[in-house]
Amino acid sequence: MRSKLVFVALLIGTTMAAGQTWSDSEREILVLQDQRNLGNGKLLSFLSNPDPQLRYRALIALANIQDRSTDSAVALSLRDADGRVRAAAAFALGQIGTGGSQDALLGRLREEKDSVVIGRILEAVGRLGNVEALGQIVDILSENQNAYIKAEQALAIARFALRSVKTEQSIWHCFELLTNPGADVRWRALFALWRSAPHGLIEVEIAKRESLLTILSRDPSPDVRMNLATLLGKATSGYARDLIRELDEHERENPDWRVQVQIVKSIAALAPSHPELYDDLVGFLESPNDHVKIATLQLYSVFNRQAIAASADTVRLREALLKLVAARNPDAEMTRGEAFVVLAKLFPDEYGRKNYYAEKDLSVRERTKVIEAMSYVPSGRSLSIIFYSLDDANVRVAMAAWDFVRRFLTPSTIAKIRSGDQEWGDARGTLYRKTMNSLDRHDMAITHLVANALADTVFFGIFREAGLSDSLV
């Protein structure tokens, strides 16, 4: 996130409008920034230049260089007469990230009147402050009702939480912010709460504030609903289960796919503790939106097969998967590909009834997903197809085959290859030939995958026993 914010600052601070010219001093600052060089003190000297534009640009350059020896000099700029310079100084201290800047930032926070500067101070303190600083950003701004500042305060609390700095005070404060009339304040408070999870107090407050959270499930802002869904997925109680269902029911009336993707993820997170939720996921496979279907399929692909088998609606799930697998739509090949994998993993007998790899005009993406799916259905046909694909002309297909072939090379399969069984007699020779062909391609990605396979002593042993290892080495 740090690099992204630095990039944003660069865009704000240094993007050239058409025909814009730069002074020699500005060019010098930008060169030093690009070189990540303090210029033997030259860059710091610009902080006392009479021109606020040069002071600002120097601070942005220092934010990008992130040299910790500059924090004291940068902190002095928090008292600059120009608000834009003070904001840049706070931003730079947050990027430099030394804990010694905390007191200077909090001291300025108590005096600052410019809301933009306050926002940048909160951002910086959120990046580097300790638990004492977390308490102070709540206390110092307790009477400030500015929506922008409240939103920045919530985001600062989230930044503390990302560093595992969280307190009951900060959690309570974020719950209080959920009644703020500003949508930006509400969603950022929810963001801070789910970043602070898991925490026992969050579970307690979800139960106590169930009616408020029910209202938020109907919030007009999709950002609020998305972050509410994520928060509920971090909880474990029956209250969270009921609220996610409430949110799901409302979202189906006027769906926003971004919110529904988060609902799917949260239902999946809650399902192990509340198995009845497994059946709630099936309906998302019938969504008209591919993002929602793909998110649901990817979660099904990591579920325990036994847990799904014990759910009440496996018939509907199997039918939904078969429908997705049967759909030939170039615009939805990712959805079909994920459906291949889930069908094979959860219903291997159903998947094995048809050789999907034999279909005409399969896209490269579909072929790679069929190969992945076959790795969940161990059979002679599956192994034969994967062996065949190891030196496929398409690099992505060959890579997929090498990715998943090792799932087949279990101790029992390897024992059959070694046994001299006529049915498996050609397997060793075929695998050797495919391995050599793959290495002869001199493709870095494929060579890496082959090398990983050969690093497995059991896999390599197949060739060593037949006197083939020297040629591979």
Short mmCIF file of C-alpha atoms in Angstrom, two decimals:
data_model
loop_
_atom_site.label_atom_id
_atom_site.label_comp_id
_atom_site.label_asym_id
_atom_site.label_seq_id
_atom_site.Cartn_x
_atom_site.Cartn_y
_atom_site.Cartn_z
CA MET A 1 0.00 0.00 0.00
CA ARG A 2 2.92 2.31 0.76
CA SER A 3 4.23 2.15 -2.79
CA LYS A 4 0.78 2.87 -4.17
CA LEU A 5 0.42 5.99 -2.02
CA VAL A 6 3.85 7.20 -3.03
CA PHE A 7 2.87 6.70 -6.65
CA VAL A 8 -0.34 8.68 -6.12
CA ALA A 9 1.64 11.47 -4.53
CA LEU A 10 4.00 11.48 -7.45
CA LEU A 11 1.10 11.80 -9.83
CA ILE A 12 -0.38 14.63 -7.83
CA GLY A 13 2.92 16.38 -7.34
CA THR A 14 4.82 15.87 -10.54
CA THR A 15 2.44 15.19 -13.43
CA MET A 16 3.18 17.65 -16.22
CA ALA A 17 0.36 19.42 -17.95
CA ALA A 18 0.78 19.97 -21.67
CA GLY A 19 3.37 22.65 -22.30
CA GLN A 20 4.30 23.00 -18.60
CA THR A 21 7.83 24.13 -17.93
CA TRP A 22 10.02 23.46 -14.91
CA SER A 23 12.47 25.72 -13.17
CA ASP A 24 16.07 24.59 -12.84
CA SER A 25 15.54 23.98 -9.12
CA GLU A 26 12.48 21.81 -9.74
CA ARG A 27 14.41 19.78 -12.29
CA GLU A 28 17.23 19.34 -9.79
CA ILE A 29 14.81 18.07 -7.13
CA LEU A 30 13.20 15.63 -9.57
CA VAL A 31 16.60 14.30 -10.66
CA LEU A 32 17.62 13.71 -7.03
CA GLN A 33 14.28 12.01 -6.40
CA ASP A 34 14.75 9.77 -9.41
CA GLN A 35 18.29 8.90 -8.29
CA ARG A 36 17.16 8.41 -4.65
CA ASN A 37 19.96 10.71 -3.66
CA LEU A 38 20.03 13.45 -1.01
CA GLY A 39 22.65 15.31 -3.04
CA ASN A 40 25.05 15.86 -0.10
CA GLY A 41 22.43 17.90 1.73
CA LYS A 42 21.20 19.79 -1.33
CA LEU A 43 17.70 18.25 -1.20
CA LEU A 44 17.27 19.11 2.49
CA SER A 45 18.37 22.68 1.80
CA PHE A 46 15.27 23.18 -0.33
CA LEU A 47 13.12 22.81 2.82
CA SER A 48 14.15 26.35 3.81
CA ASN A 49 13.73 27.84 0.34
CA PRO A 50 11.40 30.89 0.21
CA ASP A 51 9.38 29.28 -2.60
CA PRO A 52 6.67 26.98 -1.09
CA GLN A 53 6.50 25.05 -4.38
CA LEU A 54 10.15 24.02 -4.00
CA ARG A 55 9.62 23.11 -0.34
CA TYR A 56 6.64 20.98 -1.34
CA ARG A 57 8.50 19.20 -4.13
CA ALA A 58 11.48 18.54 -1.88
CA LEU A 59 9.22 16.91 0.71
CA ILE A 60 7.60 14.66 -1.90
CA ALA A 61 11.08 13.66 -3.06
CA LEU A 62 12.08 12.85 0.53
CA ALA A 63 8.90 10.78 0.91
CA ASN A 64 10.01 8.68 -2.03
CA ILE A 65 13.63 8.34 -0.94
CA GLN A 66 12.56 7.31 2.60
CA ASP A 67 15.93 8.00 4.22
CA ARG A 68 15.41 7.74 7.99
CA SER A 69 18.15 10.26 8.72
CA THR A 70 15.92 13.01 7.29
CA ASP A 71 12.97 12.64 9.66
CA SER A 72 14.01 15.43 12.05
CA ALA A 73 14.44 17.95 9.24
CA VAL A 74 11.14 16.94 7.69
CA ALA A 75 9.34 17.22 11.05
CA LEU A 76 10.31 20.90 11.23
CA SER A 77 8.23 21.48 8.09
CA LEU A 78 5.08 20.54 10.05
CA ARG A 79 5.18 24.18 11.25
CA ASP A 80 5.47 25.63 7.73
CA ALA A 81 3.18 28.57 6.99
CA ASP A 82 1.90 26.89 3.80
CA GLY A 83 -0.76 24.20 4.36
CA ARG A 84 0.24 22.26 1.26
CA VAL A 85 3.80 22.04 2.57
CA ARG A 86 2.62 20.90 6.02
CA ALA A 87 0.52 18.18 4.38
CA ALA A 88 3.52 17.04 2.34
CA ALA A 89 5.67 16.99 5.49
CA ALA A 90 3.16 14.75 7.28
CA PHE A 91 2.95 12.49 4.26
CA ALA A 92 6.74 12.26 4.05
CA LEU A 93 7.04 11.33 7.73
CA GLY A 94 4.52 8.55 7.22
CA GLN A 95 6.55 7.21 4.31
CA ILE A 96 9.89 7.49 6.13
CA GLY A 97 8.25 5.63 8.99
CA THR A 98 10.39 6.28 12.06
CA GLY A 99 8.68 6.05 15.43
CA GLY A 100 10.50 9.17 16.55
CA SER A 101 8.18 11.28 14.40
CA GLN A 102 5.12 10.30 16.44
CA ASP A 103 5.36 13.08 19.02
CA ALA A 104 5.88 15.79 16.40
CA LEU A 105 2.88 14.57 14.41
CA LEU A 106 0.58 14.33 17.45
CA GLY A 107 1.73 17.75 18.64
CA ARG A 108 0.81 19.24 15.28
CA LEU A 109 -2.51 17.38 15.27
CA ARG A 110 -3.57 19.21 18.43
CA GLU A 111 -3.01 22.59 16.77
CA GLU A 112 -3.79 22.02 13.10
CA LYS A 113 -6.93 23.61 11.59
CA ASP A 114 -6.52 22.63 7.94
CA SER A 115 -8.57 19.47 7.38
CA VAL A 116 -6.33 18.21 4.54
CA VAL A 117 -3.25 18.52 6.72
CA ILE A 118 -5.08 16.73 9.56
CA GLY A 119 -5.88 13.92 7.14
CA ARG A 120 -2.24 13.51 6.18
CA ILE A 121 -1.16 13.58 9.83
CA LEU A 122 -3.66 10.85 10.64
CA GLU A 123 -2.37 8.80 7.74
CA ALA A 124 1.21 9.17 8.95
CA VAL A 125 0.42 8.35 12.58
CA GLY A 126 -1.56 5.32 11.43
CA ARG A 127 1.56 4.07 9.66
CA LEU A 128 4.08 4.51 12.44
CA GLY A 129 2.30 5.17 15.77
CA ASN A 130 2.18 2.88 18.80
CA VAL A 131 -0.80 1.95 20.98
CA GLU A 132 -0.53 5.26 22.87
CA ALA A 133 -0.81 7.17 19.61
CA LEU A 134 -3.89 5.13 18.69
CA GLY A 135 -5.61 6.34 21.85
CA GLN A 136 -4.59 9.92 21.19
CA ILE A 137 -5.99 10.14 17.66
CA VAL A 138 -9.33 9.09 19.11
CA ASP A 139 -9.18 11.51 22.04
CA ILE A 140 -7.77 14.56 20.25
CA LEU A 141 -10.48 14.50 17.58
CA SER A 142 -13.38 13.40 19.80
CA GLU A 143 -15.23 16.70 19.34
CA ASN A 144 -14.41 17.20 15.67
CA GLN A 145 -17.46 16.35 13.51
CA ASN A 146 -15.94 17.12 10.11
CA ALA A 147 -16.91 14.16 7.88
CA TYR A 148 -13.62 14.21 5.97
CA ILE A 149 -11.60 14.12 9.18
CA LYS A 150 -13.78 11.38 10.67
CA ALA A 151 -13.25 9.29 7.55
CA GLU A 152 -9.48 9.83 7.73
CA GLN A 153 -9.55 8.98 11.43
CA ALA A 154 -11.28 5.66 10.72
CA LEU A 155 -8.76 4.87 8.00
CA ALA A 156 -5.91 5.67 10.39
CA ILE A 157 -7.38 3.20 12.91
CA ALA A 158 -7.42 0.62 10.12
CA ARG A 159 -3.75 1.30 9.45
CA PHE A 160 -2.98 0.69 13.12
CA ALA A 161 -4.95 -2.57 12.93
CA LEU A 162 -2.96 -3.67 9.88
CA ARG A 163 0.07 -3.54 12.18
CA SER A 164 -1.85 -5.46 14.89
CA VAL A 165 -2.21 -2.34 17.02
CA LYS A 166 -5.80 -2.28 18.27
CA THR A 167 -7.61 -1.49 21.50
CA GLU A 168 -11.11 -1.75 22.88
CA GLN A 169 -11.30 2.05 22.68
CA SER A 170 -10.56 2.09 18.95
CA ILE A 171 -13.09 -0.68 18.30
CA TRP A 172 -15.81 1.07 20.29
CA HIS A 173 -15.06 4.31 18.47
CA CYS A 174 -15.45 2.65 15.07
CA PHE A 175 -18.80 1.18 16.07
CA GLU A 176 -19.91 4.68 17.12
CA LEU A 177 -18.88 6.01 13.69
CA LEU A 178 -21.36 3.63 12.02
CA THR A 179 -24.15 6.11 12.72
CA ASN A 180 -22.31 8.96 11.01
CA PRO A 181 -24.31 10.49 8.11
CA GLY A 182 -21.27 10.32 5.82
CA ALA A 183 -21.01 7.15 3.73
CA ASP A 184 -17.21 7.50 3.57
CA VAL A 185 -17.09 7.54 7.36
CA ARG A 186 -19.34 4.48 7.68
CA TRP A 187 -17.49 2.26 5.20
CA ARG A 188 -14.09 3.22 6.54
CA ALA A 189 -15.23 2.49 10.09
CA LEU A 190 -16.38 -0.95 8.93
CA PHE A 191 -13.08 -1.41 7.13
CA ALA A 192 -11.22 -0.59 10.36
CA LEU A 193 -13.41 -3.04 12.28
CA TRP A 194 -12.81 -6.00 10.01
CA ARG A 195 -9.12 -5.16 9.93
CA SER A 196 -9.24 -5.28 13.76
CA ALA A 197 -10.89 -8.70 13.75
CA PRO A 198 -10.76 -11.24 15.25
CA HIS A 199 -11.44 -9.64 18.60
CA GLY A 200 -13.84 -10.69 21.32
CA LEU A 201 -15.26 -7.18 21.66
CA ILE A 202 -16.26 -7.17 17.99
CA GLU A 203 -18.33 -10.33 18.54
CA VAL A 204 -20.02 -8.72 21.55
CA GLU A 205 -20.77 -5.48 19.72
CA ILE A 206 -22.20 -7.28 16.69
CA ALA A 207 -24.71 -8.94 19.02
CA LYS A 208 -25.49 -5.67 20.86
CA ARG A 209 -25.85 -3.62 17.68
CA GLU A 210 -27.72 -6.11 15.55
CA SER A 211 -30.48 -3.61 14.73
CA LEU A 212 -27.94 -0.99 13.57
CA LEU A 213 -26.12 -3.53 11.40
CA THR A 214 -29.44 -4.62 9.92
CA ILE A 215 -30.01 -1.01 8.86
CA LEU A 216 -26.53 -0.93 7.34
CA SER A 217 -27.36 -4.03 5.31
CA ARG A 218 -29.72 -1.74 3.39
CA ASP A 219 -27.27 1.16 3.18
CA PRO A 220 -27.41 2.91 -0.21
CA SER A 221 -23.61 2.85 -0.42
CA PRO A 222 -22.19 -0.38 -1.89
CA ASP A 223 -18.89 0.38 -0.13
CA VAL A 224 -20.71 0.22 3.21
CA ARG A 225 -22.43 -3.05 2.32
CA MET A 226 -19.19 -4.61 1.00
CA ASN A 227 -17.29 -3.84 4.17
CA LEU A 228 -20.20 -4.94 6.33
CA ALA A 229 -20.20 -8.29 4.53
CA THR A 230 -16.45 -8.64 5.09
CA LEU A 231 -16.81 -7.80 8.79
CA LEU A 232 -19.51 -10.42 9.25
CA GLY A 233 -17.28 -13.02 7.62
CA LYS A 234 -14.66 -12.36 10.31
CA ALA A 235 -17.14 -13.18 13.09
CA THR A 236 -18.37 -16.58 14.24
CA SER A 237 -21.63 -16.01 16.09
CA GLY A 238 -25.17 -16.83 15.06
CA TYR A 239 -25.80 -13.08 14.91
CA ALA A 240 -23.25 -12.78 12.10
CA ARG A 241 -24.91 -15.68 10.28
CA ASP A 242 -28.34 -14.05 10.52
CA LEU A 243 -27.01 -10.67 9.43
CA ILE A 244 -25.18 -12.04 6.37
CA ARG A 245 -28.41 -13.73 5.32
CA GLU A 246 -30.25 -10.44 5.83
CA LEU A 247 -27.68 -8.67 3.68
CA ASP A 248 -27.89 -11.39 1.02
CA GLU A 249 -31.67 -11.18 0.88
CA HIS A 250 -31.60 -7.42 0.44
CA GLU A 251 -28.83 -7.56 -2.16
CA ARG A 252 -30.82 -9.95 -4.36
CA GLU A 253 -33.49 -7.24 -4.76
CA ASN A 254 -31.05 -4.80 -6.36
CA PRO A 255 -27.75 -6.66 -6.76
CA ASP A 256 -24.33 -5.09 -6.91
CA TRP A 257 -21.84 -7.77 -7.96
CA ARG A 258 -19.07 -6.28 -5.82
CA VAL A 259 -21.18 -6.65 -2.69
CA GLN A 260 -22.32 -10.14 -3.68
CA VAL A 261 -18.73 -11.33 -4.12
CA GLN A 262 -18.01 -10.25 -0.54
CA ILE A 263 -21.20 -11.93 0.67
CA VAL A 264 -20.11 -15.16 -1.00
CA LYS A 265 -16.70 -14.99 0.68
CA SER A 266 -18.23 -14.31 4.08
CA ILE A 267 -20.78 -17.10 3.78
CA ALA A 268 -17.92 -19.44 2.90
CA ALA A 269 -15.97 -18.26 5.96
CA LEU A 270 -18.97 -18.81 8.25
CA ALA A 271 -20.09 -22.13 6.74
CA PRO A 272 -17.71 -24.43 8.70
CA SER A 273 -19.29 -23.13 11.94
CA HIS A 274 -22.78 -22.95 10.43
CA PRO A 275 -23.07 -25.82 7.90
CA GLU A 276 -26.55 -24.74 6.85
CA LEU A 277 -24.89 -21.88 4.98
CA TYR A 278 -23.36 -24.26 2.42
CA ASP A 279 -26.75 -24.48 0.73
CA ASP A 280 -27.02 -20.68 0.59
CA LEU A 281 -24.07 -20.61 -1.80
CA VAL A 282 -25.73 -22.66 -4.53
CA GLY A 283 -27.94 -19.80 -5.64
CA PHE A 284 -24.92 -17.66 -6.47
CA LEU A 285 -23.98 -20.12 -9.22
CA GLU A 286 -27.14 -19.00 -10.98
CA SER A 287 -26.16 -15.32 -10.84
CA PRO A 288 -26.17 -13.47 -14.18
CA ASN A 289 -22.80 -11.97 -13.22
CA ASP A 290 -19.63 -13.94 -13.98
CA HIS A 291 -17.66 -12.30 -11.16
CA VAL A 292 -20.14 -13.70 -8.64
CA LYS A 293 -20.16 -17.16 -10.22
CA ILE A 294 -16.35 -17.34 -10.42
CA ALA A 295 -15.93 -16.24 -6.80
CA THR A 296 -18.43 -18.91 -5.72
CA LEU A 297 -16.76 -21.62 -7.78
CA GLN A 298 -13.31 -20.76 -6.45
CA LEU A 299 -14.59 -21.11 -2.91
CA TYR A 300 -16.29 -24.41 -3.68
CA SER A 301 -12.96 -25.67 -5.03
CA VAL A 302 -11.36 -25.36 -1.57
CA PHE A 303 -14.27 -26.76 0.44
CA ASN A 304 -14.03 -30.13 2.11
CA ARG A 305 -15.82 -32.67 -0.09
CA GLN A 306 -17.33 -34.44 2.92
CA ALA A 307 -18.82 -31.19 4.24
CA ILE A 308 -20.48 -30.51 0.89
CA ALA A 309 -21.75 -34.09 0.67
CA ALA A 310 -23.41 -33.65 4.08
CA SER A 311 -25.27 -30.51 3.01
CA ALA A 312 -28.92 -30.72 2.07
CA ASP A 313 -28.84 -29.48 -1.51
CA THR A 314 -26.17 -31.51 -3.31
CA VAL A 315 -28.57 -32.38 -6.13
CA ARG A 316 -29.13 -28.72 -6.93
CA LEU A 317 -25.39 -28.05 -6.69
CA ARG A 318 -24.54 -30.86 -9.11
CA GLU A 319 -27.17 -29.65 -11.58
CA ALA A 320 -25.87 -26.08 -11.38
CA LEU A 321 -22.31 -27.25 -12.04
CA LEU A 322 -23.36 -29.43 -14.98
CA LYS A 323 -25.21 -26.47 -16.45
CA LEU A 324 -22.12 -24.25 -16.18
CA VAL A 325 -19.90 -26.94 -17.66
CA ALA A 326 -22.26 -27.45 -20.59
CA ALA A 327 -22.38 -23.74 -21.46
CA ARG A 328 -20.07 -22.91 -24.39
CA ASN A 329 -19.62 -19.16 -24.27
CA PRO A 330 -16.32 -17.54 -25.28
CA ASP A 331 -17.08 -14.59 -23.00
CA ALA A 332 -17.47 -16.89 -19.98
CA GLU A 333 -14.63 -19.37 -20.45
CA MET A 334 -13.23 -18.55 -17.01
CA THR A 335 -16.54 -19.50 -15.42
CA ARG A 336 -16.67 -22.76 -17.34
CA GLY A 337 -13.06 -23.51 -16.45
CA GLU A 338 -13.66 -23.09 -12.74
CA ALA A 339 -16.81 -25.22 -13.03
CA PHE A 340 -14.72 -28.06 -14.51
CA VAL A 341 -12.49 -28.06 -11.44
CA VAL A 342 -15.32 -27.93 -8.90
CA LEU A 343 -17.33 -30.66 -10.64
CA ALA A 344 -14.29 -32.94 -10.71
CA LYS A 345 -13.41 -32.30 -7.09
CA LEU A 346 -16.89 -32.59 -5.58
CA PHE A 347 -18.49 -35.04 -8.02
CA PRO A 348 -15.64 -37.02 -9.62
CA ASP A 349 -17.91 -39.81 -10.87
CA GLU A 350 -20.08 -37.27 -12.68
CA TYR A 351 -17.05 -35.59 -14.20
CA GLY A 352 -15.58 -38.89 -15.32
CA ARG A 353 -18.58 -39.75 -17.48
CA LYS A 354 -17.37 -37.45 -20.24
CA ASN A 355 -14.00 -36.70 -21.80
CA TYR A 356 -14.14 -32.91 -21.88
CA TYR A 357 -10.61 -32.72 -23.25
CA ALA A 358 -11.86 -34.30 -26.48
CA GLU A 359 -14.22 -31.40 -27.18
CA LYS A 360 -13.46 -29.45 -30.33
CA ASP A 361 -12.41 -25.82 -30.19
CA LEU A 362 -11.54 -25.76 -26.48
CA SER A 363 -9.81 -22.50 -25.65
CA VAL A 364 -6.35 -22.59 -24.08
CA ARG A 365 -7.82 -21.48 -20.75
CA GLU A 366 -10.43 -24.24 -20.88
CA ARG A 367 -7.79 -26.86 -21.72
CA THR A 368 -5.66 -25.86 -18.74
CA LYS A 369 -8.67 -26.05 -16.41
CA VAL A 370 -9.70 -29.45 -17.80
CA ILE A 371 -6.18 -30.69 -17.02
CA GLU A 372 -6.45 -29.32 -13.49
CA ALA A 373 -9.87 -30.96 -13.11
CA MET A 374 -8.53 -34.33 -14.27
CA SER A 375 -5.94 -34.24 -11.51
CA TYR A 376 -8.84 -34.74 -9.07
CA VAL A 377 -10.09 -37.81 -10.97
CA PRO A 378 -7.27 -40.36 -10.87
CA SER A 379 -7.76 -42.79 -13.73
CA GLY A 380 -5.81 -44.27 -16.60
CA ARG A 381 -7.55 -41.93 -19.03
CA SER A 382 -6.72 -38.86 -16.97
CA LEU A 383 -3.10 -39.86 -16.59
CA SER A 384 -2.82 -40.61 -20.31
CA ILE A 385 -4.20 -37.19 -21.26
CA ILE A 386 -1.90 -35.36 -18.84
CA PHE A 387 1.12 -37.33 -20.11
CA TYR A 388 0.09 -36.42 -23.66
CA SER A 389 -0.08 -32.72 -22.73
CA LEU A 390 3.34 -32.48 -21.06
CA ASP A 391 4.97 -31.38 -24.31
CA ASP A 392 1.93 -29.68 -25.83
CA ALA A 393 2.76 -27.05 -28.43
CA ASN A 394 1.06 -24.42 -26.29
CA VAL A 395 3.29 -23.38 -23.39
CA ARG A 396 0.40 -22.65 -21.03
CA VAL A 397 -1.13 -26.08 -21.61
CA ALA A 398 2.23 -27.80 -21.10
CA MET A 399 2.81 -25.83 -17.91
CA ALA A 400 -0.59 -26.87 -16.58
CA ALA A 401 0.22 -30.53 -17.31
CA TRP A 402 3.53 -30.29 -15.44
CA ASP A 403 1.81 -28.45 -12.59
CA PHE A 404 -0.64 -31.27 -12.01
CA VAL A 405 1.08 -34.47 -13.19
CA ARG A 406 2.67 -34.97 -9.79
CA ARG A 407 -0.74 -35.46 -8.22
CA PHE A 408 -0.94 -38.69 -10.21
CA LEU A 409 2.49 -39.91 -9.26
CA THR A 410 1.40 -41.31 -5.92
CA PRO A 411 3.27 -44.18 -4.30
CA SER A 412 0.72 -46.66 -5.67
CA THR A 413 1.01 -45.33 -9.24
CA ILE A 414 4.80 -45.30 -9.10
CA ALA A 415 4.77 -48.86 -7.78
CA LYS A 416 2.75 -49.92 -10.84
CA ILE A 417 5.22 -48.18 -13.17
CA ARG A 418 8.09 -49.98 -11.46
CA SER A 419 6.32 -53.37 -11.35
CA GLY A 420 6.72 -54.23 -15.03
CA ASP A 421 2.95 -54.57 -15.37
CA GLN A 422 2.28 -54.60 -19.13
CA GLU A 423 -0.60 -52.12 -18.72
CA TRP A 424 1.90 -49.65 -17.26
CA GLY A 425 4.86 -50.80 -19.28
CA ASP A 426 4.99 -47.75 -21.55
CA ALA A 427 4.43 -45.22 -18.78
CA ARG A 428 8.09 -44.84 -17.82
CA GLY A 429 9.25 -44.49 -21.41
CA THR A 430 6.49 -42.03 -22.24
CA LEU A 431 7.24 -39.92 -19.19
CA TYR A 432 10.97 -39.94 -19.99
CA ARG A 433 10.35 -38.88 -23.59
CA LYS A 434 7.98 -36.10 -22.54
CA THR A 435 10.47 -34.88 -19.95
CA MET A 436 13.29 -34.71 -22.50
CA ASN A 437 11.05 -32.97 -25.05
CA SER A 438 10.08 -30.39 -22.42
CA LEU A 439 13.70 -29.68 -21.50
CA ASP A 440 14.67 -29.42 -25.16
CA ARG A 441 12.21 -26.54 -25.59
CA HIS A 442 14.55 -24.32 -23.52
CA ASP A 443 11.54 -22.48 -22.14
CA MET A 444 12.41 -21.01 -18.76
CA ALA A 445 8.95 -21.52 -17.20
CA ILE A 446 8.59 -25.12 -18.36
CA THR A 447 12.18 -25.96 -17.41
CA HIS A 448 11.50 -24.62 -13.92
CA LEU A 449 8.45 -26.86 -13.52
CA VAL A 450 10.31 -29.91 -14.85
CA ALA A 451 13.21 -29.22 -12.49
CA ASN A 452 10.79 -29.04 -9.56
CA ALA A 453 9.37 -32.42 -10.54
CA LEU A 454 12.83 -33.98 -10.89
CA ALA A 455 13.81 -32.59 -7.49
CA ASP A 456 11.32 -35.07 -6.04
CA THR A 457 13.50 -38.12 -5.28
CA VAL A 458 10.61 -40.52 -5.87
CA PHE A 459 9.88 -39.01 -9.29
CA PHE A 460 13.56 -38.97 -10.25
CA GLY A 461 13.92 -42.52 -8.99
CA ILE A 462 11.64 -43.78 -11.78
CA PHE A 463 14.32 -42.83 -14.29
CA ARG A 464 17.36 -43.70 -12.17
CA GLU A 465 16.23 -47.32 -11.85
CA ALA A 466 16.05 -47.60 -15.66
CA GLY A 467 19.47 -46.02 -16.17
CA LEU A 468 17.98 -42.87 -17.68
CA SER A 469 18.97 -40.34 -15.03
CA ASP A 470 22.34 -39.30 -16.54
CA SER A 471 20.74 -38.02 -19.74
CA LEU A 472 18.22 -35.98 -17.75
CA VAL A 473 20.94 -34.41 -15.63
#
